[in-house]
Coordinates of C-alpha atoms in Angstrom, one line a residue:
Chain A
M1374 CA -38.2 -31.2 -3.6
E1375 CA -40.0 -30.8 -0.3
P1376 CA -37.4 -28.6 1.4
L1377 CA -37.8 -26.1 -1.4
E1378 CA -41.5 -25.5 -0.6
R1379 CA -40.5 -22.8 1.9
Y1380 CA -39.3 -20.6 -0.9
R1381 CA -42.7 -20.4 -2.6
P1382 CA -43.4 -16.9 -1.1
V1383 CA -40.1 -15.4 -2.4
V1384 CA -39.5 -17.1 -5.8
D1385 CA -41.2 -15.6 -8.9
D1386 CA -43.0 -18.3 -11.0
F1387 CA -42.5 -21.0 -8.3
E1388 CA -43.8 -23.8 -10.5
A1389 CA -41.2 -23.0 -13.2
F1390 CA -38.6 -23.0 -10.5
L1391 CA -39.6 -26.5 -9.3
E1392 CA -39.8 -27.7 -12.9
A1393 CA -36.3 -26.5 -13.6
C1394 CA -35.0 -28.1 -10.4
R1395 CA -36.3 -31.5 -11.6
R1396 CA -34.5 -31.2 -15.0
P1397 CA -30.9 -32.5 -15.2
L1398 CA -28.3 -29.9 -15.8
G1399 CA -26.4 -29.6 -19.1
T1400 CA -22.6 -29.8 -19.4
A1401 CA -20.7 -26.6 -19.2
V1402 CA -16.9 -25.8 -19.4
R1403 CA -14.9 -22.7 -18.8
V1404 CA -12.2 -21.7 -21.2
N1405 CA -8.8 -21.5 -19.4
A1406 CA -7.2 -18.4 -20.6
I1407 CA -3.8 -19.4 -19.1
K1408 CA -3.5 -22.0 -21.9
A1409 CA -5.8 -20.9 -24.7
S1410 CA -7.8 -18.0 -26.1
V1411 CA -11.5 -18.6 -26.5
D1412 CA -10.9 -18.8 -30.3
R1413 CA -8.3 -21.5 -29.9
A1414 CA -10.4 -23.5 -27.4
T1415 CA -13.5 -23.4 -29.6
A1416 CA -11.4 -24.2 -32.8
T1417 CA -10.1 -27.3 -30.9
L1418 CA -13.7 -28.4 -30.0
E1419 CA -14.8 -27.8 -33.6
E1420 CA -11.9 -29.8 -35.0
E1421 CA -12.9 -32.8 -32.9
G1422 CA -16.6 -32.4 -33.7
V1423 CA -17.8 -31.3 -30.2
G1424 CA -20.8 -28.9 -30.4
Y1425 CA -20.9 -25.9 -28.1
E1426 CA -22.8 -22.7 -27.4
Q1427 CA -21.2 -19.7 -25.8
A1428 CA -22.9 -18.1 -22.8
D1429 CA -24.2 -14.6 -23.5
W1430 CA -23.0 -13.2 -20.2
N1431 CA -19.5 -14.7 -20.5
P1432 CA -17.7 -15.8 -23.7
R1433 CA -15.4 -18.0 -21.7
V1434 CA -18.3 -20.2 -20.6
L1435 CA -19.3 -22.8 -23.1
R1436 CA -22.3 -25.2 -23.0
L1437 CA -21.1 -28.4 -24.6
E1438 CA -23.0 -31.0 -26.5
T1439 CA -21.3 -33.9 -24.9
D1440 CA -21.8 -35.9 -21.7
S1441 CA -18.1 -36.4 -21.2
P1442 CA -16.4 -32.9 -21.3
G1443 CA -13.2 -34.5 -19.8
S1444 CA -12.7 -36.7 -22.9
T1445 CA -11.8 -34.1 -25.3
W1446 CA -8.5 -32.8 -26.6
A1447 CA -9.5 -29.3 -25.4
S1448 CA -9.7 -30.8 -21.9
F1449 CA -6.5 -32.8 -22.1
H1450 CA -4.5 -29.7 -23.1
G1451 CA -6.1 -27.7 -20.3
F1452 CA -7.9 -25.4 -22.7
T1453 CA -11.2 -26.1 -20.9
H1454 CA -12.2 -27.1 -17.4
G1455 CA -15.5 -28.6 -16.5
Q1456 CA -17.3 -26.0 -14.3
E1457 CA -21.0 -25.3 -13.8
E1458 CA -22.1 -22.1 -15.4
V1459 CA -23.2 -20.3 -12.2
S1460 CA -20.1 -21.5 -10.5
A1461 CA -18.1 -19.2 -12.8
V1462 CA -20.0 -16.2 -11.5
P1463 CA -18.2 -15.3 -8.2
P1464 CA -14.7 -14.9 -9.6
V1465 CA -16.1 -12.6 -12.3
V1466 CA -17.9 -10.5 -9.7
L1467 CA -14.7 -10.4 -7.5
D1468 CA -12.9 -9.0 -10.7
P1469 CA -9.3 -9.6 -9.6
Q1470 CA -6.6 -7.8 -11.5
P1471 CA -3.1 -9.0 -12.6
G1472 CA -0.5 -8.6 -9.9
E1473 CA -3.0 -8.5 -6.9
R1474 CA -3.0 -10.6 -3.8
V1475 CA -6.2 -12.7 -3.7
W1476 CA -7.5 -15.1 -1.1
D1477 CA -9.8 -18.0 -2.0
A1478 CA -10.8 -19.1 1.5
C1479 CA -12.6 -22.3 0.6
A1480 CA -10.8 -23.3 -2.5
A1481 CA -11.0 -27.0 -3.2
P1482 CA -11.5 -28.5 -5.7
G1483 CA -10.2 -25.4 -7.4
G1484 CA -12.5 -24.5 -10.3
K1485 CA -12.9 -20.9 -9.0
T1486 CA -9.3 -20.7 -7.7
T1487 CA -7.9 -21.4 -11.2
Q1488 CA -10.5 -19.1 -12.7
L1489 CA -9.1 -16.3 -10.4
A1490 CA -5.6 -17.1 -11.6
A1491 CA -6.7 -17.0 -15.2
L1492 CA -8.5 -13.6 -14.7
M1493 CA -5.2 -12.3 -13.4
D1494 CA -3.3 -13.6 -16.4
D1495 CA -1.5 -15.9 -13.9
R1496 CA 0.3 -12.8 -12.5
G1497 CA 0.1 -11.9 -8.8
T1498 CA -0.6 -14.2 -5.9
V1499 CA -3.7 -16.4 -5.5
V1500 CA -3.8 -18.1 -2.1
G1501 CA -6.0 -21.2 -2.4
N1502 CA -6.9 -22.4 1.1
D1503 CA -9.0 -25.3 2.2
S1504 CA -9.5 -26.9 5.6
N1505 CA -9.8 -30.4 4.1
L1506 CA -6.4 -31.9 3.2
G1507 CA -7.9 -34.6 1.1
R1508 CA -9.8 -32.1 -1.1
L1509 CA -6.6 -30.1 -1.6
S1510 CA -5.2 -32.8 -3.8
A1511 CA -8.0 -32.1 -6.3
L1512 CA -7.1 -28.4 -6.1
R1513 CA -3.4 -29.1 -6.8
F1514 CA -4.2 -31.5 -9.7
N1515 CA -6.5 -28.9 -11.3
A1516 CA -4.0 -26.1 -10.8
E1517 CA -1.2 -28.0 -12.5
R1518 CA -3.4 -29.4 -15.3
L1519 CA -4.6 -25.8 -16.1
G1520 CA -1.0 -24.5 -16.0
A1521 CA -1.6 -22.0 -13.1
T1522 CA 1.8 -21.0 -11.5
S1523 CA 0.5 -18.1 -9.4
I1524 CA -1.3 -20.2 -6.8
V1525 CA -0.1 -20.9 -3.3
V1526 CA -1.9 -23.7 -1.6
T1527 CA -2.5 -23.6 2.2
N1528 CA -4.3 -26.0 4.6
Q1529 CA -5.9 -24.0 7.4
D1530 CA -9.2 -23.4 9.1
A1531 CA -10.3 -20.2 7.3
R1532 CA -12.1 -18.9 10.4
N1533 CA -8.8 -18.1 12.1
Y1534 CA -6.6 -18.0 9.1
S1535 CA -3.0 -17.0 9.8
M1536 CA -1.1 -14.9 7.3
N1537 CA 2.2 -16.1 8.7
P1538 CA 3.1 -18.3 5.7
L1539 CA 2.7 -15.4 3.3
A1540 CA 5.0 -12.6 2.3
F1541 CA 2.3 -10.0 3.0
D1542 CA -0.3 -9.2 5.7
E1543 CA -3.4 -8.3 3.8
F1544 CA -5.2 -9.2 0.6
D1545 CA -6.5 -7.0 -2.1
R1546 CA -9.5 -9.2 -2.6
A1547 CA -11.1 -12.3 -1.1
L1548 CA -13.6 -14.9 -2.2
V1549 CA -15.7 -16.8 0.3
D1550 CA -17.4 -19.5 -1.6
A1551 CA -18.7 -21.0 1.6
P1552 CA -19.5 -24.6 2.4
C1553 CA -23.3 -24.8 2.4
S1554 CA -26.4 -26.9 2.2
C1555 CA -26.1 -27.1 -1.6
E1556 CA -29.8 -26.8 -2.4
G1557 CA -28.9 -25.1 -5.7
T1558 CA -27.0 -28.2 -6.9
I1559 CA -30.1 -30.4 -7.0
R1560 CA -30.0 -30.6 -10.9
K1561 CA -26.5 -31.9 -10.8
N1562 CA -26.9 -34.1 -7.7
P1563 CA -30.4 -35.4 -7.2
D1564 CA -29.4 -36.5 -3.7
A1565 CA -28.6 -33.0 -2.6
L1566 CA -31.8 -32.6 -0.6
D1567 CA -31.9 -36.1 0.9
D1568 CA -30.2 -35.0 4.2
W1569 CA -31.7 -31.6 4.3
S1570 CA -32.8 -30.3 7.7
I1571 CA -33.1 -26.9 9.2
G1572 CA -30.6 -28.1 11.8
H1573 CA -28.1 -28.8 9.1
V1574 CA -28.6 -25.3 7.7
Q1575 CA -28.1 -23.8 11.1
S1576 CA -25.0 -25.9 11.7
V1577 CA -23.2 -24.5 8.7
V1578 CA -24.2 -20.9 9.4
G1579 CA -21.7 -20.5 12.2
I1580 CA -18.9 -21.6 10.0
Q1581 CA -20.0 -19.3 7.2
K1582 CA -20.1 -16.3 9.5
G1583 CA -16.7 -17.1 10.9
I1584 CA -15.1 -17.4 7.5
L1585 CA -16.7 -14.2 6.1
R1586 CA -15.6 -12.1 9.1
R1587 CA -12.0 -13.4 8.7
A1588 CA -12.0 -12.6 5.0
I1589 CA -13.1 -9.0 5.7
Q1590 CA -10.5 -8.6 8.4
A1591 CA -7.8 -10.0 6.1
T1592 CA -8.6 -7.6 3.2
R1593 CA -7.1 -4.1 2.9
E1594 CA -9.2 -1.0 3.1
G1595 CA -10.9 -0.4 -0.2
G1596 CA -10.5 -4.1 -1.2
A1597 CA -13.3 -6.4 -2.2
V1598 CA -14.8 -9.5 -0.7
V1599 CA -17.3 -11.7 -2.5
Y1600 CA -19.5 -14.0 -0.5
S1601 CA -21.2 -16.8 -2.4
T1602 CA -23.1 -20.1 -1.8
C1603 CA -24.8 -22.6 -4.0
T1604 CA -27.9 -22.6 -1.8
F1605 CA -31.2 -20.7 -1.6
A1606 CA -31.5 -20.6 2.2
P1607 CA -31.6 -16.9 3.5
E1608 CA -30.1 -18.1 6.8
E1609 CA -26.9 -19.0 4.9
N1610 CA -27.0 -16.0 2.5
E1611 CA -28.4 -12.7 3.5
A1612 CA -28.4 -13.4 7.2
V1613 CA -24.6 -14.2 7.1
V1614 CA -23.8 -11.0 5.2
D1615 CA -26.1 -9.0 7.5
Y1616 CA -24.2 -10.5 10.5
A1617 CA -20.9 -9.4 9.0
L1618 CA -22.2 -5.9 8.2
E1619 CA -23.0 -5.4 11.8
R1620 CA -19.6 -6.5 13.1
E1621 CA -17.0 -5.5 10.5
D1622 CA -16.2 -2.3 8.6
C1623 CA -17.7 -3.0 5.2
R1624 CA -20.7 -2.3 3.0
V1625 CA -22.6 -4.1 0.3
V1626 CA -21.9 -2.8 -3.2
P1627 CA -23.8 -3.3 -6.5
F1628 CA -22.3 -5.2 -9.4
D1629 CA -23.2 -5.9 -13.0
L1630 CA -24.3 -9.4 -13.9
G1631 CA -25.3 -10.5 -17.4
L1632 CA -27.4 -13.3 -16.0
M1633 CA -31.1 -13.1 -15.1
H1634 CA -31.4 -12.9 -11.3
S1635 CA -33.5 -11.7 -8.4
P1636 CA -32.5 -9.2 -5.7
G1637 CA -31.3 -10.4 -2.3
L1638 CA -33.9 -10.5 0.4
T1639 CA -34.3 -7.9 3.1
E1640 CA -36.6 -10.0 5.3
W1641 CA -37.2 -13.6 5.9
E1642 CA -39.4 -15.4 8.4
G1643 CA -39.7 -12.4 10.7
E1644 CA -36.0 -11.4 10.5
E1645 CA -35.1 -8.1 8.9
Y1646 CA -31.8 -7.6 7.0
D1647 CA -29.9 -4.5 6.0
S1648 CA -31.7 -2.8 3.0
S1649 CA -28.4 -2.9 1.0
L1650 CA -28.8 -6.7 0.7
E1651 CA -31.1 -5.9 -2.3
E1652 CA -27.8 -5.4 -4.2
A1653 CA -27.0 -9.1 -3.7
A1654 CA -28.0 -11.6 -6.4
R1655 CA -30.1 -14.7 -6.2
I1656 CA -29.8 -16.8 -9.3
Y1657 CA -32.6 -19.4 -9.7
P1658 CA -32.4 -22.4 -12.0
H1659 CA -35.4 -21.4 -14.1
Q1660 CA -34.0 -17.9 -14.9
N1661 CA -31.1 -19.0 -17.0
D1662 CA -31.5 -22.8 -17.1
T1663 CA -28.5 -23.2 -14.7
G1664 CA -27.9 -24.3 -11.1
G1665 CA -28.9 -22.0 -8.2
F1666 CA -26.5 -19.5 -6.6
F1667 CA -26.3 -16.5 -4.2
V1668 CA -23.6 -13.8 -4.6
A1669 CA -22.9 -10.7 -2.6
K1670 CA -20.1 -8.2 -3.0
L1671 CA -18.6 -6.2 -0.2
E1672 CA -16.3 -3.3 -0.1
V1673 CA -14.0 -3.2 3.0
G1674 CA -13.5 -0.2 5.2
A1675 CA -15.5 2.3 3.2
Chain B
M666 CA 29.8 -19.5 2.1
S667 CA 32.2 -22.4 1.3
D668 CA 31.1 -25.1 -1.1
D669 CA 33.2 -27.9 0.3
G670 CA 30.1 -29.7 1.8
A671 CA 31.2 -29.5 5.4
D672 CA 28.8 -26.8 6.5
L673 CA 26.1 -27.4 4.0
E674 CA 22.5 -27.6 5.2
Q675 CA 20.3 -30.6 4.6
N676 CA 17.3 -30.8 2.2
V677 CA 14.2 -30.9 4.4
G678 CA 11.5 -33.0 2.7
Q679 CA 8.4 -31.2 3.7
R680 CA 9.7 -27.6 3.4
F681 CA 9.8 -25.3 0.3
D682 CA 13.3 -23.8 -0.2
R683 CA 14.0 -21.3 -2.9
L684 CA 16.7 -22.5 -5.3
P685 CA 20.0 -20.4 -5.2
E686 CA 20.7 -18.3 -8.3
T687 CA 23.9 -20.2 -9.0
S688 CA 25.7 -23.3 -7.6
D689 CA 28.2 -20.9 -6.0
E690 CA 25.4 -19.6 -3.8
R691 CA 24.0 -23.0 -2.8
T692 CA 23.9 -24.0 0.9
V693 CA 22.4 -27.5 0.4
E694 CA 24.6 -30.1 -1.1
G695 CA 23.5 -31.3 -4.5
R696 CA 20.7 -28.9 -4.8
A697 CA 20.1 -27.5 -8.4
S698 CA 20.4 -23.8 -8.9
R699 CA 18.1 -21.6 -10.8
E700 CA 20.8 -21.3 -13.4
D701 CA 20.9 -25.1 -13.7
V702 CA 17.2 -25.4 -14.1
V703 CA 16.8 -22.6 -16.7
G704 CA 19.9 -23.9 -18.4
Y705 CA 18.5 -27.4 -18.6
F706 CA 15.3 -26.2 -20.3
E707 CA 17.4 -24.1 -22.7
E708 CA 20.0 -26.8 -23.5
R709 CA 17.6 -29.7 -23.8
F710 CA 14.6 -28.1 -25.5
A711 CA 15.9 -24.6 -26.6
I712 CA 13.2 -23.0 -24.4
P713 CA 14.5 -19.4 -24.1
P714 CA 15.7 -18.5 -20.6
E715 CA 13.5 -15.4 -20.5
T716 CA 10.4 -17.6 -20.6
F717 CA 11.0 -18.0 -16.8
D718 CA 11.8 -14.3 -16.0
D719 CA 8.7 -13.9 -14.0
H720 CA 9.1 -17.1 -12.1
T721 CA 11.0 -18.4 -9.1
F722 CA 12.1 -22.0 -8.5
W723 CA 11.7 -24.0 -5.3
E724 CA 12.6 -27.4 -4.0
K725 CA 10.3 -29.5 -1.8
G726 CA 11.1 -33.1 -1.3
S727 CA 14.3 -34.6 -2.7
G728 CA 15.1 -33.1 -6.1
K729 CA 11.5 -32.1 -6.8
I730 CA 11.5 -28.6 -8.3
W731 CA 8.5 -26.2 -8.4
V732 CA 8.0 -23.2 -10.6
Y733 CA 6.0 -20.3 -9.1
A734 CA 5.0 -16.8 -10.3
G735 CA 3.6 -15.2 -7.1
E736 CA 5.2 -13.4 -4.2
S737 CA 7.6 -15.4 -2.2
P738 CA 6.2 -16.8 1.0
S739 CA 7.6 -15.7 4.4
T740 CA 7.7 -19.2 5.8
V741 CA 7.8 -22.4 4.0
E742 CA 4.9 -24.4 5.5
L743 CA 2.7 -24.6 2.4
E744 CA 1.0 -27.4 0.6
A745 CA 2.0 -26.2 -2.9
L746 CA 3.7 -23.3 -4.6
G747 CA 2.9 -23.0 -8.3
M748 CA 3.5 -26.3 -10.1
T749 CA 6.0 -29.1 -10.0
C750 CA 8.2 -28.8 -13.1
L751 CA 11.3 -30.9 -12.9
R752 CA 12.7 -33.9 -11.1
T753 CA 16.5 -33.6 -10.5
R754 CA 17.1 -36.7 -8.4
Q755 CA 18.3 -39.0 -11.2
E756 CA 21.2 -38.5 -13.5
H757 CA 18.8 -37.5 -16.3
W758 CA 16.5 -34.8 -15.2
K759 CA 12.9 -35.3 -16.0
P760 CA 10.4 -32.5 -16.7
T761 CA 6.7 -32.9 -15.7
T762 CA 3.8 -33.3 -18.1
D763 CA 2.1 -30.2 -16.7
A764 CA 5.2 -28.0 -17.0
I765 CA 5.8 -29.2 -20.5
Q766 CA 2.2 -28.4 -21.4
R767 CA 2.6 -24.9 -19.9
F768 CA 6.1 -23.9 -21.1
G769 CA 6.8 -26.4 -23.9
R770 CA 5.3 -24.3 -26.6
H771 CA 8.5 -22.3 -26.6
A772 CA 10.6 -25.4 -27.3
T773 CA 12.3 -25.9 -30.7
R774 CA 14.6 -28.8 -29.9
N775 CA 13.8 -32.4 -29.0
V776 CA 10.2 -32.0 -29.9
I777 CA 8.7 -35.0 -31.6
E778 CA 5.6 -34.3 -33.7
L779 CA 3.0 -37.1 -33.5
S780 CA 0.1 -37.8 -35.8
R781 CA -3.4 -37.7 -34.4
E782 CA -3.5 -41.5 -34.0
E783 CA 0.0 -41.5 -32.4
A784 CA -1.1 -38.7 -30.0
E785 CA -4.2 -40.7 -29.0
R786 CA -2.0 -43.6 -28.1
F787 CA 0.5 -41.4 -26.3
V788 CA -2.1 -39.7 -24.0
D789 CA -3.6 -43.2 -23.3
G790 CA -0.2 -44.1 -21.8
A791 CA 1.0 -46.5 -24.6
D792 CA 4.6 -47.0 -25.7
Q793 CA 5.0 -47.1 -29.5
D794 CA 7.8 -47.8 -32.0
L795 CA 8.5 -44.6 -33.9
E796 CA 11.2 -43.2 -36.1
W797 CA 13.3 -40.4 -34.5
D798 CA 16.8 -39.4 -35.7
G799 CA 17.5 -37.0 -32.9
D800 CA 18.7 -37.4 -29.3
W801 CA 17.6 -40.2 -27.1
G802 CA 16.2 -39.4 -23.7
Y803 CA 13.3 -37.2 -22.6
L804 CA 11.4 -35.5 -25.5
I805 CA 8.5 -33.2 -25.8
A806 CA 5.7 -35.0 -27.6
A807 CA 3.4 -32.6 -29.5
H808 CA 0.7 -32.6 -32.2
Q809 CA -1.2 -30.1 -34.3
V810 CA -4.2 -28.6 -32.7
A811 CA -6.3 -25.9 -34.3
G812 CA -3.4 -24.9 -36.6
E813 CA -0.6 -24.9 -34.1
L814 CA 1.8 -27.4 -32.6
E815 CA 0.7 -28.1 -29.0
P816 CA 2.8 -30.0 -26.5
L817 CA 1.1 -33.2 -25.1
G818 CA 3.7 -34.1 -22.5
V819 CA 7.0 -35.9 -21.9
G820 CA 8.1 -39.1 -23.7
L821 CA 11.2 -41.1 -23.1
Y822 CA 12.8 -42.1 -26.5
I823 CA 15.1 -45.1 -26.4
H824 CA 15.9 -48.0 -28.7
G825 CA 13.4 -46.9 -31.4
E826 CA 10.5 -46.6 -28.9
L827 CA 8.7 -43.6 -27.5
R828 CA 7.5 -44.4 -24.0
S829 CA 4.7 -42.2 -22.7
M830 CA 5.4 -40.5 -19.4
V831 CA 1.9 -39.2 -19.0
P832 CA 0.9 -39.9 -15.4
K833 CA -2.0 -42.3 -14.8
G834 CA -4.2 -39.5 -13.5
R835 CA -3.6 -37.4 -16.6
Q836 CA -4.1 -40.3 -19.1
R837 CA -7.2 -40.2 -21.4
D838 CA -8.9 -42.5 -23.8
L839 CA -9.6 -40.1 -26.6

């Protein structure tokens, strides 16, 4: 937990934060609306004796009373998909509509990509891209298991993504769920902080900036871009968005989130960020008994 | 274009090509047409053709057919387009488990209803002796879930035995 000490000045009730980070995470699944309504999915779980609790902020997120959410009929039929509760936040914030063109820049293993397709009623085009070919097989497996037919899968470096393979030249919306130092996943993966160093943080920042800039460029005027990470480091969150604000035509916009959260930071270790970054959300593990997350929403060209 | 085979193009293994509407319009020898694919699902499983009105069909690899709902790509260098739905390489076409789970609810023919115990064995990949007085060949195996019949996947019925076609990676010990 040592690397988390530097957040003591910015986290409310820091001891509760540390305590939550030490507790293992419960099991959550997302109801896949492509294959089942929430009622049908929960009836299936009830029929097989699996207890669940619906999340207040999103009826499609269920906290399950089982350690093996993949060994249920609901899972076999693709009615549910194992996905951490906070991980379901960015697609909801992006709010894609049926028929739109949506880019998931860092898509594998596909939990959020399939969630985007489901939010669009599997109508429109979701481009799921990942630079790692090996991880794409997981994305394809999940997309097929969940019955998503609106997903195109590409294998490119998102920083200089080419629209050539597609039938159109700009997206309505883009999700950048960036590769990050993963501090917020400590409850799921107790080794997450073992290799932590400020050098590692700085090494991913360049990639994050490149992908976010490309996502803004590839999105139409008036379209939306959501930037998210599962880490607390301001260098990877507010600083990345601030960098994009200075170089691309976009602005931070507010969004409603039914989960407890803290505002984005406007200064960190002597650096100042644009005041609009207060509209971003920092979700800490002790606030909703979840993992940690950062989410910011941008409007392009406005 | 003539259909005598002389000037037909080749199937390219790593490229997605959209299926022609009908076999008269095909330019690759032996390639299934959309009409063939939709007709197969209608004839074999009585899945209404309009089920696929919002989808296009593509081939990548020999005889492997994909079903896709989004906008058509401008080039064909993609890793995946929608989901694989049908293998047309062999004499008897074979639908995929995932496509049957997605579209098989509309089927009313060649659907074999399994008990809960039979369904458990089926998704675990086991073959089982079962009574069935309908056609032999690929069937949709289904069971009752929360008050409705729900497709599990594809089984091959032959000589009094239902063989599970659920791929290894999709099998579950429930």
